[in-house]
Short mmCIF file of C-alpha atoms in Angstrom, two decimals:
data_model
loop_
_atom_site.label_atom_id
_atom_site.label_comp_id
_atom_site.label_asym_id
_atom_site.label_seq_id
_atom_site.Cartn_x
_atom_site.Cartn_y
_atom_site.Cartn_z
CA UNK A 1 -3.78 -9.74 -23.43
CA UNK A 2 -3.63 -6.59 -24.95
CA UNK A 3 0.18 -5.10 -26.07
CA UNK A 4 -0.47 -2.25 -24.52
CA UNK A 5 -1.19 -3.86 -21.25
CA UNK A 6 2.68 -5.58 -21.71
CA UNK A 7 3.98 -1.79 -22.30
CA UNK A 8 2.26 -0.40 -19.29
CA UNK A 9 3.98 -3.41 -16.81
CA UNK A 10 7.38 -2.64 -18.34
CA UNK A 11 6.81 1.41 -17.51
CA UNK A 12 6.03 -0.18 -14.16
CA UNK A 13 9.13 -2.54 -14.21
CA UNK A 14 11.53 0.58 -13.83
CA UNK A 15 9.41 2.15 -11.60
CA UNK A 16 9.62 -0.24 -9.21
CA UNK A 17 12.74 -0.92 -9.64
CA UNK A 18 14.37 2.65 -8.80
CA UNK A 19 11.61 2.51 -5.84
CA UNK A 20 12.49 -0.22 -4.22
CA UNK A 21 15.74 -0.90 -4.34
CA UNK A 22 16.92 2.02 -2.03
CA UNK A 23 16.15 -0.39 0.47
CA UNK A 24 18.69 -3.18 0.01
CA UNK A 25 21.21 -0.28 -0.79
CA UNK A 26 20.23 2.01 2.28
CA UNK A 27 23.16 1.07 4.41
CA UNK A 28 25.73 1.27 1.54
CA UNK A 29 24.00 4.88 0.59
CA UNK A 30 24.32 5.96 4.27
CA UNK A 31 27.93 4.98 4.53
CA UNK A 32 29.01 6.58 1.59
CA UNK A 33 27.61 9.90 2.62
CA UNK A 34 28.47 9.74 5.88
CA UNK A 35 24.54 9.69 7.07
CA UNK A 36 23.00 7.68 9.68
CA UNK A 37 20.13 5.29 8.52
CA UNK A 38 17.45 6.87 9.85
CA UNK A 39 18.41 9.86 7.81
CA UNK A 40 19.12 7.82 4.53
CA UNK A 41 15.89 6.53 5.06
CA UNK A 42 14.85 10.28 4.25
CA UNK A 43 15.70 8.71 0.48
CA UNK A 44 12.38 6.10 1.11
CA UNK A 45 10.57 9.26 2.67
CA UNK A 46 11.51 11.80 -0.07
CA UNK A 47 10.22 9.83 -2.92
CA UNK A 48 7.10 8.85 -1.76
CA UNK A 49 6.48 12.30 -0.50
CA UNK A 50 7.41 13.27 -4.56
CA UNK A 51 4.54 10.78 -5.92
CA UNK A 52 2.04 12.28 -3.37
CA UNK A 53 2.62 15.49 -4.87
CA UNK A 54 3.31 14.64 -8.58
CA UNK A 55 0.51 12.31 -8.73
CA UNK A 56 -2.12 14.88 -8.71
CA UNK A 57 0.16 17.97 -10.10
CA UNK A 58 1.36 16.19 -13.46
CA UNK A 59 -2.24 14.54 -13.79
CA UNK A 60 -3.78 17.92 -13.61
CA UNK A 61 -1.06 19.57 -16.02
CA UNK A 62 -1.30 16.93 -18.70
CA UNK A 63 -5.47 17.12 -18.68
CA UNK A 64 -4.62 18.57 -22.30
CA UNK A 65 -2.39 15.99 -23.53
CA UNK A 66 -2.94 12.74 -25.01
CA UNK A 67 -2.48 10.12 -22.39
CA UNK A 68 0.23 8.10 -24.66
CA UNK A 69 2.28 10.94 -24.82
CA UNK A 70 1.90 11.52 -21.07
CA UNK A 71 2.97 8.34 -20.15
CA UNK A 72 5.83 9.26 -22.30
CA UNK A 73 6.62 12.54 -21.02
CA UNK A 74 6.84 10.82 -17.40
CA UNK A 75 8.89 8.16 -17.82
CA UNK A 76 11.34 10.93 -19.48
CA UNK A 77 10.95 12.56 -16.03
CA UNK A 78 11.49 9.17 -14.28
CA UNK A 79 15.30 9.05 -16.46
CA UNK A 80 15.88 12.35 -15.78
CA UNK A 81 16.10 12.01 -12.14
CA UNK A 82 17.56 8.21 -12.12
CA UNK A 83 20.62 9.92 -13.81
CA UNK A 84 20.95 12.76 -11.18
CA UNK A 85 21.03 10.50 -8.40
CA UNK A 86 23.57 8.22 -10.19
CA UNK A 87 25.46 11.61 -10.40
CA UNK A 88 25.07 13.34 -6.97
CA UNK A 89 27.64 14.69 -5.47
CA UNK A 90 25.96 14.90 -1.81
CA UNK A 91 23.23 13.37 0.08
CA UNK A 92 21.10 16.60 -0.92
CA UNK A 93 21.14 15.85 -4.65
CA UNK A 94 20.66 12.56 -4.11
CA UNK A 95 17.48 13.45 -2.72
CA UNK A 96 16.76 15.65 -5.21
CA UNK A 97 17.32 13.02 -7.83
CA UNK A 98 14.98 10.79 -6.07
CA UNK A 99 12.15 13.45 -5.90
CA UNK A 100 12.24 14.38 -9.75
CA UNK A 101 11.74 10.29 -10.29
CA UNK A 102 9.61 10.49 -7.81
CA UNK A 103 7.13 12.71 -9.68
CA UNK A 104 6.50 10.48 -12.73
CA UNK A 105 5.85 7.70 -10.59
CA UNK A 106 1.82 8.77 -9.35
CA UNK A 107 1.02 10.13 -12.62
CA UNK A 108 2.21 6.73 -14.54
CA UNK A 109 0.49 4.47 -12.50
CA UNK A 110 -2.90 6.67 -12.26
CA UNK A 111 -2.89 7.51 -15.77
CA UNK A 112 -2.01 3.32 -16.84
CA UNK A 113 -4.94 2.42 -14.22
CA UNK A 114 -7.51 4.07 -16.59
CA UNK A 115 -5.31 2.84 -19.73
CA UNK A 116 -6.10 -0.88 -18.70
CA UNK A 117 -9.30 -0.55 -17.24
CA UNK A 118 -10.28 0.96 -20.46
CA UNK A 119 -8.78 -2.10 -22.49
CA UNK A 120 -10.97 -4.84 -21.02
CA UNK A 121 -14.46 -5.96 -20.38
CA UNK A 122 -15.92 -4.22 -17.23
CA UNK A 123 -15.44 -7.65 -14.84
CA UNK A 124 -12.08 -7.62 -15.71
CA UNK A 125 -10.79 -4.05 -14.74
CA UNK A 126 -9.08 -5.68 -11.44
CA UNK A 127 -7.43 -7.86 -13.66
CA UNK A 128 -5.95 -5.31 -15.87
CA UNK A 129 -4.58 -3.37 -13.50
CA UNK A 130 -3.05 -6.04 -11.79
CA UNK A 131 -1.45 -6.58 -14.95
CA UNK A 132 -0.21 -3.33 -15.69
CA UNK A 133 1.35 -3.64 -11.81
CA UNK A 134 3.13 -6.99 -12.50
CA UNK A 135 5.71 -5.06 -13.90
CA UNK A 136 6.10 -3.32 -10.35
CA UNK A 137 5.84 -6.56 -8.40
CA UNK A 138 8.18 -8.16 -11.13
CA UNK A 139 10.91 -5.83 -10.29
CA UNK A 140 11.24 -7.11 -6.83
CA UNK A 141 11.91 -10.28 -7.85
CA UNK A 142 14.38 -9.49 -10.85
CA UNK A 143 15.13 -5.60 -10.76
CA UNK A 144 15.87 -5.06 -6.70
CA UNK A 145 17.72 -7.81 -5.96
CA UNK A 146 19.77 -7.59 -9.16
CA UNK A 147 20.05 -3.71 -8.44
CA UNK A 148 21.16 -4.55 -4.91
CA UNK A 149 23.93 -6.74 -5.92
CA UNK A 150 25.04 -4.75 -8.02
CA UNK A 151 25.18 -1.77 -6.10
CA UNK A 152 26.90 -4.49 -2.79
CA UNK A 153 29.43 -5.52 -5.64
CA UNK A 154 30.26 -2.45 -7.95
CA UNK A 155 28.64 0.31 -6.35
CA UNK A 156 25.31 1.62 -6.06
CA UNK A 157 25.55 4.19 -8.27
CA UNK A 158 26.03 2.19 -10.89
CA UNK A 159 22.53 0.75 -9.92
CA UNK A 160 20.90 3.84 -10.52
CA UNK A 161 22.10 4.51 -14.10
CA UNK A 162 21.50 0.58 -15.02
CA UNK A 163 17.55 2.06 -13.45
CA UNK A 164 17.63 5.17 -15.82
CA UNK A 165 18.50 2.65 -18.85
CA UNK A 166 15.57 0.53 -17.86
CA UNK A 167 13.49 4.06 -18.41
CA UNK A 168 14.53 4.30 -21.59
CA UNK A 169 13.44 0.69 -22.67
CA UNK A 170 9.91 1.99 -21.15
CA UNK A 171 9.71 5.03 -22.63
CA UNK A 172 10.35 3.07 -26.19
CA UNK A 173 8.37 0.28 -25.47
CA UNK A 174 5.25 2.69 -24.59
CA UNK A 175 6.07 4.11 -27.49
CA UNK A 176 6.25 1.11 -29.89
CA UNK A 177 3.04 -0.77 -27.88
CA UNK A 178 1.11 1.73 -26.78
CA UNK A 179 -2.11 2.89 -29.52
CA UNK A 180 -2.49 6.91 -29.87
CA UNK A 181 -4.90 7.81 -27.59
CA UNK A 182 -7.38 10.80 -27.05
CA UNK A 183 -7.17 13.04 -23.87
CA UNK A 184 -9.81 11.91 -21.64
CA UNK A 185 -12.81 13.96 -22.68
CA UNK A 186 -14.50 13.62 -18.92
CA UNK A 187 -10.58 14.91 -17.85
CA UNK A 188 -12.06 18.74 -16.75
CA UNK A 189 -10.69 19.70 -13.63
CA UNK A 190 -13.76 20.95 -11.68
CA UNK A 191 -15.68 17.58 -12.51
CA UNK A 192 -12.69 15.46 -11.81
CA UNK A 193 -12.43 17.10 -8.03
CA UNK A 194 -16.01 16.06 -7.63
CA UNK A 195 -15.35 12.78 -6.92
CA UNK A 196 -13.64 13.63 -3.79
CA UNK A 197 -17.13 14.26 -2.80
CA UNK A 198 -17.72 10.66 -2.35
CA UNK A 199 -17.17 9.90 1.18
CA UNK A 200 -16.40 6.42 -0.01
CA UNK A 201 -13.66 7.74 -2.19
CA UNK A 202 -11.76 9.49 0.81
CA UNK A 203 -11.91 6.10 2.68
CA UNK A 204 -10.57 4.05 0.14
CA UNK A 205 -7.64 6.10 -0.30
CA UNK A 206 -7.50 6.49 3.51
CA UNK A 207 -7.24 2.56 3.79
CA UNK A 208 -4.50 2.74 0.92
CA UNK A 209 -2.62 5.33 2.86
CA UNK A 210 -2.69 2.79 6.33
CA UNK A 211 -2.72 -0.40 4.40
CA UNK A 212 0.15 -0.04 2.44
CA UNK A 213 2.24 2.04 4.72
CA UNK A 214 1.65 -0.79 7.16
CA UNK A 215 4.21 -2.75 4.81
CA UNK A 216 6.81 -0.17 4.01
CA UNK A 217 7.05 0.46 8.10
CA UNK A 218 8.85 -2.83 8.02
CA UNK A 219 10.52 -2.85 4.30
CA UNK A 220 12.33 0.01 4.29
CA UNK A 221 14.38 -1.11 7.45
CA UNK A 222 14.61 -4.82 5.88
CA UNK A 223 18.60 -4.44 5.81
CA UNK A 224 19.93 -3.04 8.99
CA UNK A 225 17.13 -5.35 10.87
CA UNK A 226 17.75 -8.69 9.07
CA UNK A 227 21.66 -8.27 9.46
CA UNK A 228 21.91 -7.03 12.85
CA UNK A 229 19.01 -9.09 14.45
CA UNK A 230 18.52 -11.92 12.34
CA UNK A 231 21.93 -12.31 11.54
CA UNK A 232 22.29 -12.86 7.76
CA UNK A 233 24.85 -11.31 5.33
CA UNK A 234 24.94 -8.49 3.29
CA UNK A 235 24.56 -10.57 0.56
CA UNK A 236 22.13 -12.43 1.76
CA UNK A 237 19.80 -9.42 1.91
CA UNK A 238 19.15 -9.53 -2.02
CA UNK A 239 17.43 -13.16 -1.79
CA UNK A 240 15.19 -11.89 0.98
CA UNK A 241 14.18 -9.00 -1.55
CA UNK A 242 13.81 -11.83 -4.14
CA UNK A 243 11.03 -13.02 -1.60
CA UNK A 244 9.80 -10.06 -0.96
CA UNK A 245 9.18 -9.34 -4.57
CA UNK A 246 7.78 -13.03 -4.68
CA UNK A 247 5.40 -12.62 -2.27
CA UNK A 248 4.39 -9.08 -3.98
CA UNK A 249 3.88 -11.40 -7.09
CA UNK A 250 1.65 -13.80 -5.39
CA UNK A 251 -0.16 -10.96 -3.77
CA UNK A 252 -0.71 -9.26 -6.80
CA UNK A 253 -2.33 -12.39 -8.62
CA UNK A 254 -4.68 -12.88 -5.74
CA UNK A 255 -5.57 -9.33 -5.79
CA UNK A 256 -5.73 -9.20 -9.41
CA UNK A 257 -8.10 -12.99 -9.59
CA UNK A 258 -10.39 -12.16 -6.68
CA UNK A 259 -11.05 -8.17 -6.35
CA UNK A 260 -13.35 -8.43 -9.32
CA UNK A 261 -15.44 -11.12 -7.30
CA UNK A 262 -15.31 -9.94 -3.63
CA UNK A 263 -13.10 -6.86 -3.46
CA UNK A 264 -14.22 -6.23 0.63
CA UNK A 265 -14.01 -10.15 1.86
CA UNK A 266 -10.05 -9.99 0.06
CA UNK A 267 -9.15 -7.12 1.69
CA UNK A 268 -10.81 -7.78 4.85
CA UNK A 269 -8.41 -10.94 4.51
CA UNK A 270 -5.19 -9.72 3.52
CA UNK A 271 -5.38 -6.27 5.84
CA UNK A 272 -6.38 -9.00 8.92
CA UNK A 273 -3.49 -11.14 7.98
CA UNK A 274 -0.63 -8.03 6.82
CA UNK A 275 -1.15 -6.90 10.59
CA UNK A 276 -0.82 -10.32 12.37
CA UNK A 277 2.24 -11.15 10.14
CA UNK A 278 3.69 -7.99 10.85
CA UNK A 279 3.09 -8.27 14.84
CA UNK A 280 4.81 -11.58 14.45
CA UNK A 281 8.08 -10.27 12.50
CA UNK A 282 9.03 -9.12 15.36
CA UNK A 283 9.87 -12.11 17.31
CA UNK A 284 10.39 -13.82 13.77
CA UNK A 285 13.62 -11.57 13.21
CA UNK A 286 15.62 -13.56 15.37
CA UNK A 287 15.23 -16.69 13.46
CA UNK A 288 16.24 -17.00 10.16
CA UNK A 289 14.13 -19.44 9.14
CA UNK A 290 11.09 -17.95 10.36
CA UNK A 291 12.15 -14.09 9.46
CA UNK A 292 12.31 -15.10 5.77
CA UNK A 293 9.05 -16.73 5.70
CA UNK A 294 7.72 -13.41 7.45
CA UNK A 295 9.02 -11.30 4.42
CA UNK A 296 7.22 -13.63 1.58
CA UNK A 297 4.09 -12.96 3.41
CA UNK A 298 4.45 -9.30 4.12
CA UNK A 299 4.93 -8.93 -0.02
CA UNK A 300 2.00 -11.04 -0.31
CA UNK A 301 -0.87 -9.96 1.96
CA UNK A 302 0.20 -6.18 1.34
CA UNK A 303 0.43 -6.48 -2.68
CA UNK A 304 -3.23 -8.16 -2.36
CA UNK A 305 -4.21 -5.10 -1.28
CA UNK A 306 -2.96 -3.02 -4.20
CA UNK A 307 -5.49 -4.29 -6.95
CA UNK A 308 -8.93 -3.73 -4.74
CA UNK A 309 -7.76 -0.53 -3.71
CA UNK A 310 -7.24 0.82 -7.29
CA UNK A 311 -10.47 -0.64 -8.21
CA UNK A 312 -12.40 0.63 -5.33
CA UNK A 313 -11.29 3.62 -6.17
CA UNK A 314 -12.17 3.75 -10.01
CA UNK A 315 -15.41 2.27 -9.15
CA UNK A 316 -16.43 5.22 -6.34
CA UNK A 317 -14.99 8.18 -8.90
CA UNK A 318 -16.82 6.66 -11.91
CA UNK A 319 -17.57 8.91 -14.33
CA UNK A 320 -14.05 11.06 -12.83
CA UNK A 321 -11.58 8.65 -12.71
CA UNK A 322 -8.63 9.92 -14.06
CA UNK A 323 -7.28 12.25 -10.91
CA UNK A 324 -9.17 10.10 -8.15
CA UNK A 325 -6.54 7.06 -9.64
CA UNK A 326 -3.19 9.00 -9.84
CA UNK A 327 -4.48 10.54 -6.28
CA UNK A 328 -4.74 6.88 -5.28
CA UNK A 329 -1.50 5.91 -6.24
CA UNK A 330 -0.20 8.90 -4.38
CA UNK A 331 -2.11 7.38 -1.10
CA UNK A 332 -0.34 4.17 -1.33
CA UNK A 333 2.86 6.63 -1.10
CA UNK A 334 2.02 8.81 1.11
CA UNK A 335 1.63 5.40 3.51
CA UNK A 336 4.79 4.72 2.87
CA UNK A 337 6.23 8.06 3.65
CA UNK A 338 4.55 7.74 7.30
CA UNK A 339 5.23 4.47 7.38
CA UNK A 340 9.10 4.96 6.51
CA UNK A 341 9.11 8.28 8.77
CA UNK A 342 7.67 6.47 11.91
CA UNK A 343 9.62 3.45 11.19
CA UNK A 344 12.82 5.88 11.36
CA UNK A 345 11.45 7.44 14.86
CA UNK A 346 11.24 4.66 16.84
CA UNK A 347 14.80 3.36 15.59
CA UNK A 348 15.94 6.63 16.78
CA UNK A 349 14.35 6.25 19.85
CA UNK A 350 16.35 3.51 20.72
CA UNK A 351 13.94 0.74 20.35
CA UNK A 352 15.60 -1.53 17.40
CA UNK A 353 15.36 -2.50 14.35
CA UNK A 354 12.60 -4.68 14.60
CA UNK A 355 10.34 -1.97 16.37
CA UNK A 356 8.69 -0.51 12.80
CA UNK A 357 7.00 -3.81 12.69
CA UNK A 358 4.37 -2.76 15.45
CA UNK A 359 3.99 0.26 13.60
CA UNK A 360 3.33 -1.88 10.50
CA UNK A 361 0.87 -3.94 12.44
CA UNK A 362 -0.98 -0.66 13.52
CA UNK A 363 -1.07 0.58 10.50
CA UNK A 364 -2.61 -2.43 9.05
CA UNK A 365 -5.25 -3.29 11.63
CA UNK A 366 -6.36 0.50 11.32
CA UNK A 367 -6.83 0.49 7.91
CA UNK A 368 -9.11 -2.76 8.45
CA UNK A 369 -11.17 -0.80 10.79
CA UNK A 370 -11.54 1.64 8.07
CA UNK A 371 -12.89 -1.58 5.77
CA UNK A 372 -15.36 -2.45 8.01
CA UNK A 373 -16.25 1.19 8.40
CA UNK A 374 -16.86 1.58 4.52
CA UNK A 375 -18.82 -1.23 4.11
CA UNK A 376 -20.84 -0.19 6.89
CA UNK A 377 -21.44 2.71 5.50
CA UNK A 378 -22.21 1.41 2.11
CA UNK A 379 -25.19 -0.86 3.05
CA UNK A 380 -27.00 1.87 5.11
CA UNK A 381 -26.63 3.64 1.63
CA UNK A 382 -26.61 0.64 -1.24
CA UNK A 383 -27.35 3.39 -4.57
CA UNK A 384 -24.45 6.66 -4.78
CA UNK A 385 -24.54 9.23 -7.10
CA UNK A 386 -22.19 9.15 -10.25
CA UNK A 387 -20.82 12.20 -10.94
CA UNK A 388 -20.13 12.74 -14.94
CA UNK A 389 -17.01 15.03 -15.21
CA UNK A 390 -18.66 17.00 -18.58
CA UNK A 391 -21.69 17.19 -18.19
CA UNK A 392 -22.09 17.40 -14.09
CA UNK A 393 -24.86 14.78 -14.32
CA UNK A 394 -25.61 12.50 -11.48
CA UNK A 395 -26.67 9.29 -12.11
CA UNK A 396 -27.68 6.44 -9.64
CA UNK A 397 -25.16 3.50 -9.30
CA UNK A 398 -26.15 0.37 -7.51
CA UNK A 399 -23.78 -1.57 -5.95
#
């Protein structure tokens, strides 16, 4: 395995650490500001509204700069706002704090997709970038729940400065592991946009938007709904985020071993089996037995989405892949935005905690009707049209 590939996952270990483990702290954040937890689920909603913008924004700005010292420029921005919402004073600049973290996050991951794709034979892009996103699926087994005990136990903000020292040890370690490395020559704006062109593109990332909000609809309310319907402690909540982050291991694997072989059949699969699962949480929630075993497989039929996604992606933008990825990334956040938003709605409607879970099922078993819809569309049209981002040349690609 390539160093590099080690420095990207621990980037992504403090990313996903700082994104995820708002969750287990939600109802401690809420109290402490005096905010219901619909509205501290704004927090969830804020920062995945931040990487949908960043994503493209920062990838755009930084066309001009080398991509190691992007990816070293953003996970400065990532500390920056980990510290501020260690710091805030109100609920507002805790938001804020979450946004300006929130900006790095699309960027990183976009920019690292192309990184590790780059580093490895062409059948084993998939497996790259699920490297690179261990580190992410890592920090829900290690980072959240360690980040939500501490924040149960000492306090959460303490959480959030132990998440802006696990920046740093990014930032250094990209730094360190990371080879100097040339601005994408094919990085020009007006051929990067042309991928967006692709019909096939816009689907993908419309399936990541559904797909992977489907999981968030349920996750972001995982604390109030498995203490007041399921029944288990506080404390308790942290191992269920251990199995969260388990299952988002798993998933990641089988994402990562698989999407270079049959990318459509797995996520035919795992979109067919994330809504089911979801559906089933629902009734599942009132056992404990049954509720936990519910979470493992949310984290792993939604995180064996993540690596097919990316690659679809990269492989329907080739020749422009550098915006079409961090756009991507910012599609898997934008899903959980809506996800975390409608989640929030229906709570505040009155229908319990465990009513985001049909919204996750939805969500899923829409973007599988998307699937099917691609791949319909694909063998009615089996060669597309490469776009080169220099020199605008179109090229057949056969699929």
């Amino acid at each position: 395995m390539p160093l590099a590939l080690l420095a990207l996952a621990v980037g992504a270990f403090g990313i996903g650490t700082t994104e995820f483990v708002i969750m287990g702290l939600l109802p401690d954040v809420a109290a402490d500001y005096g905010v219901s937890i619909p509205t501290a689920g704004l927090l969830v909603t804020g920062y995945a509204l931040g990487v949908v913008v960043g994503a493209p924004l920062l990838t755009v700005l930084g066309g001009k700069v080398s991509r190691k010292r992007m990816l070293m420029l953003l996970m400065g921005l990532f500390v920056l706002g980990n510290v501020l919402s260690a710091l805030a004073p109100s609920f507002g600049t805790m938001l804020t704090g979450r946004v300006i973290a929130s900006l790095a996050h699309g960027s990183f991951f976009g920019i690292g997709s192309v990184v590790a794709a780059g580093l490895v034979a062409p059948d084993k892009k998939a497996g790259a970038i699920a490297t690179m996103f261990t580190g992410l699926t890592v920090a829900n087994i290690v980072g959240v729940p360690l980040g939500t005990f501490v924040g149960q136990a000492v306090g959460w903000r303490t959480t959030f400065a132990i998440v802006a020292a696990l920046g740093v040890v990014g930032l250094l370690g990209i730094a360190k592991l990371v080879p100097a490395m040339p601005r994408s020559e094919g990085g020009r704006l007006r051929g990067e946009l042309k991928a967006f062109r692709n019909p096939q593109v816009l689907l993908a990332m419309a399936m990541t938007v559904l797909g992977f909000g489907g999981v968030f609809a349920a996750i972001t309310y995982i604390a109030p709904m498995m203490t007041e319907v399921t029944g288990y402690s506080d404390g308790a909540v942290t191992w269920l985020l251990v199995l969260f982050g388990v299952g988002m291991f798993l998933g990641n694997l089988i994402g990562g071993r698989y999407a270079d072989r049959a990318l459509m059949p797995l996520l035919y699969a795992a979109l067919s089996g994330l809504a089911v699962v979801l559906a089933l949480l629902t009734v599942a929630a009132h056992d404990k037995i049954l509720a936990a075993v519910a979470v493992l497989l949310v984290g792993a039929l939604g995180f064996a989405t993540v690596p097919p996604l990316q690659k679809r992606v990269l492989d329907q933008a080739h020749g422009a892949p550098t915006l079409a990825s961090a756009v991507n990334i910012g599609a898997f956040n934008l899903g959980n935005a809506l996800a975390a938003w409608l989640g929030g709605l229906v709570i505040a409607a009155g229908f319990g905690y465990t009513a985001p879970n049909w919204v996750g099922a939805a969500l899923a078993a829409a973007a599988l009707g998307l699937a099917l819809w691609s791949a319909a569309l694909e063998r009615r049209t089996p060669v597309a049209e490469a776009v080169d981002a220099d020199t605008d040349v179109r090229t057949p690609v056969h699929r």
